[in-house]
Amino acid sequence: SQQGEEDPQALSIQEGENATMNCSYKTSINNLQWYRQNSGRGLVHLILIRSNEREKHSGRLRVTLDTSKKSSSLLITASRAADTASYFCATDSTGYSTLTFGKGTMLLVSP
Amino acid sequence: DAGVTQSPTHLIKTRGQHVTLRCSPISGHKSVSWYQQVLGQGPQFIFQYYEKEERGRGNFPDRFSARQFPNYSSELNVNALLLGDSALYLCASSPRTANYGYTFGSGTRLTVV
């Protein structure tokens, strides 16, 4: 079963624009992670935010976490064509890094 | 430093057969997990091993089994293959189990015909 639900399912933007993806989940969590996947291959870890954190930055990425609403958002600023990929949120409810993934958001960045 | 390596990259099997997938974690990583990703879906957790002990098991039938070796590499075994087992099987490693992001391998694409 999948705990996280990403929104939107697909997003199409132009290079230079910002991309925002949202994730909702159902149960309490230890941390929430975002991953990127290119062309159905391996996932790349982007960022981890713990349940006691509200915001985290990494380069052009900004992640927020609202545990009261059980939701998170991933913002990619100044998007590039190379950002084209599927993005997944994954929740760790156990504290042992057993991740539950959502279905993902497909991001298309056009030059 | 080599990343997480999985073998084989692609595999075609017939229904009812058995398959073994292999994974070598990043050097020094003691935690290995397996995920199944069906086309169009997010990965689903199958197993987690840490220090050669099973630490977690997802909602998969007993046809699925795994183990971790003293060098922390791991095998995923699937018996009596069904068409529905066709998927990308992903292995991921991390230094330990708590509050660490995973490094994923490129996966093994299994097709059951």
mmCIF file of C-alpha atoms in Angstrom, chain A residues 1-2 30-33 35 37 39-46 48-51 88 92 94-104, chain B residues 9-10 31 33 35 37 40-45 48 55-56 59 88 90 94 96-109:
data_model
loop_
_atom_site.group_PDB
_atom_site.id
_atom_site.type_symbol
_atom_site.label_atom_id
_atom_site.label_comp_id
_atom_site.label_asym_id
_atom_site.label_seq_id
_atom_site.Cartn_x
_atom_site.Cartn_y
_atom_site.Cartn_z
ATOM 1 C CA SER A 1 0.000 0.000 0.000
ATOM 2 C CA GLN A 2 1.146 3.555 -0.604
ATOM 3 C CA ASN A 30 9.854 9.918 11.704
ATOM 4 C CA ASN A 31 11.083 11.648 8.570
ATOM 5 C CA LEU A 32 10.058 12.361 4.982
ATOM 6 C CA GLN A 33 12.361 12.053 2.002
ATOM 7 C CA TYR A 35 13.724 11.163 -4.464
ATOM 8 C CA GLN A 37 13.953 8.999 -10.823
ATOM 9 C CA SER A 39 13.536 7.094 -17.083
ATOM 10 C CA GLY A 40 12.434 4.319 -14.706
ATOM 11 C CA ARG A 41 15.923 3.592 -13.394
ATOM 12 C CA GLY A 42 17.408 4.008 -9.922
ATOM 13 C CA LEU A 43 16.191 6.660 -7.529
ATOM 14 C CA VAL A 44 18.394 9.524 -6.409
ATOM 15 C CA HIS A 45 18.020 10.816 -2.863
ATOM 16 C CA LEU A 46 17.390 14.571 -2.860
ATOM 17 C CA LEU A 48 15.499 14.272 4.069
ATOM 18 C CA ILE A 49 13.455 16.320 6.503
ATOM 19 C CA ARG A 50 12.838 15.109 10.031
ATOM 20 C CA SER A 51 9.480 15.328 11.751
ATOM 21 C CA PHE A 88 8.662 10.746 -5.264
ATOM 22 C CA ASP A 92 9.621 6.690 7.199
ATOM 23 C CA THR A 94 9.235 3.307 11.721
ATOM 24 C CA GLY A 95 12.466 5.212 12.291
ATOM 25 C CA TYR A 96 14.274 2.326 10.634
ATOM 26 C CA SER A 97 14.241 3.748 7.112
ATOM 27 C CA THR A 98 11.491 1.461 5.881
ATOM 28 C CA LEU A 99 10.124 3.809 3.265
ATOM 29 C CA THR A 100 6.612 4.098 1.925
ATOM 30 C CA PHE A 101 6.543 5.838 -1.444
ATOM 31 C CA GLY A 102 3.825 7.746 -3.220
ATOM 32 C CA LYS A 103 3.017 7.350 -6.913
ATOM 33 C CA GLY A 104 5.154 10.279 -7.910
ATOM 34 C CA THR B 9 20.212 -5.481 -15.269
ATOM 35 C CA HIS B 10 17.551 -7.286 -17.281
ATOM 36 C CA SER B 31 21.797 -1.663 5.681
ATOM 37 C CA SER B 33 16.731 -2.856 1.397
ATOM 38 C CA TYR B 35 11.905 -2.511 -3.326
ATOM 39 C CA GLN B 37 8.438 -0.924 -8.608
ATOM 40 C CA GLY B 40 3.590 3.706 -13.230
ATOM 41 C CA GLN B 41 3.767 3.201 -9.457
ATOM 42 C CA GLY B 42 6.109 4.168 -6.671
ATOM 43 C CA PRO B 43 8.498 1.589 -5.205
ATOM 44 C CA GLN B 44 7.060 -0.837 -2.646
ATOM 45 C CA PHE B 45 9.097 -2.087 0.262
ATOM 46 C CA GLN B 48 15.299 -4.612 4.904
ATOM 47 C CA ARG B 55 14.788 -5.834 10.165
ATOM 48 C CA GLY B 56 11.632 -5.455 8.138
ATOM 49 C CA ASN B 59 3.434 -7.126 2.400
ATOM 50 C CA LEU B 88 11.839 -3.150 -11.626
ATOM 51 C CA LEU B 90 15.562 -1.895 -6.686
ATOM 52 C CA SER B 94 22.575 3.202 3.728
ATOM 53 C CA ARG B 96 22.625 2.557 9.145
ATOM 54 C CA THR B 97 18.919 2.319 9.553
ATOM 55 C CA ALA B 98 17.785 5.519 11.203
ATOM 56 C CA ASN B 99 17.280 8.906 9.543
ATOM 57 C CA TYR B 100 19.446 8.260 6.529
ATOM 58 C CA GLY B 101 18.593 8.624 2.913
ATOM 59 C CA TYR B 102 19.151 5.627 0.712
ATOM 60 C CA THR B 103 21.460 5.219 -2.242
ATOM 61 C CA PHE B 104 19.668 3.163 -4.849
ATOM 62 C CA GLY B 105 21.076 0.907 -7.501
ATOM 63 C CA SER B 106 19.884 1.114 -11.113
ATOM 64 C CA GLY B 107 17.662 -1.897 -10.605
ATOM 65 C CA THR B 108 16.958 -5.220 -12.248
ATOM 66 C CA ARG B 109 14.152 -5.235 -14.803
#
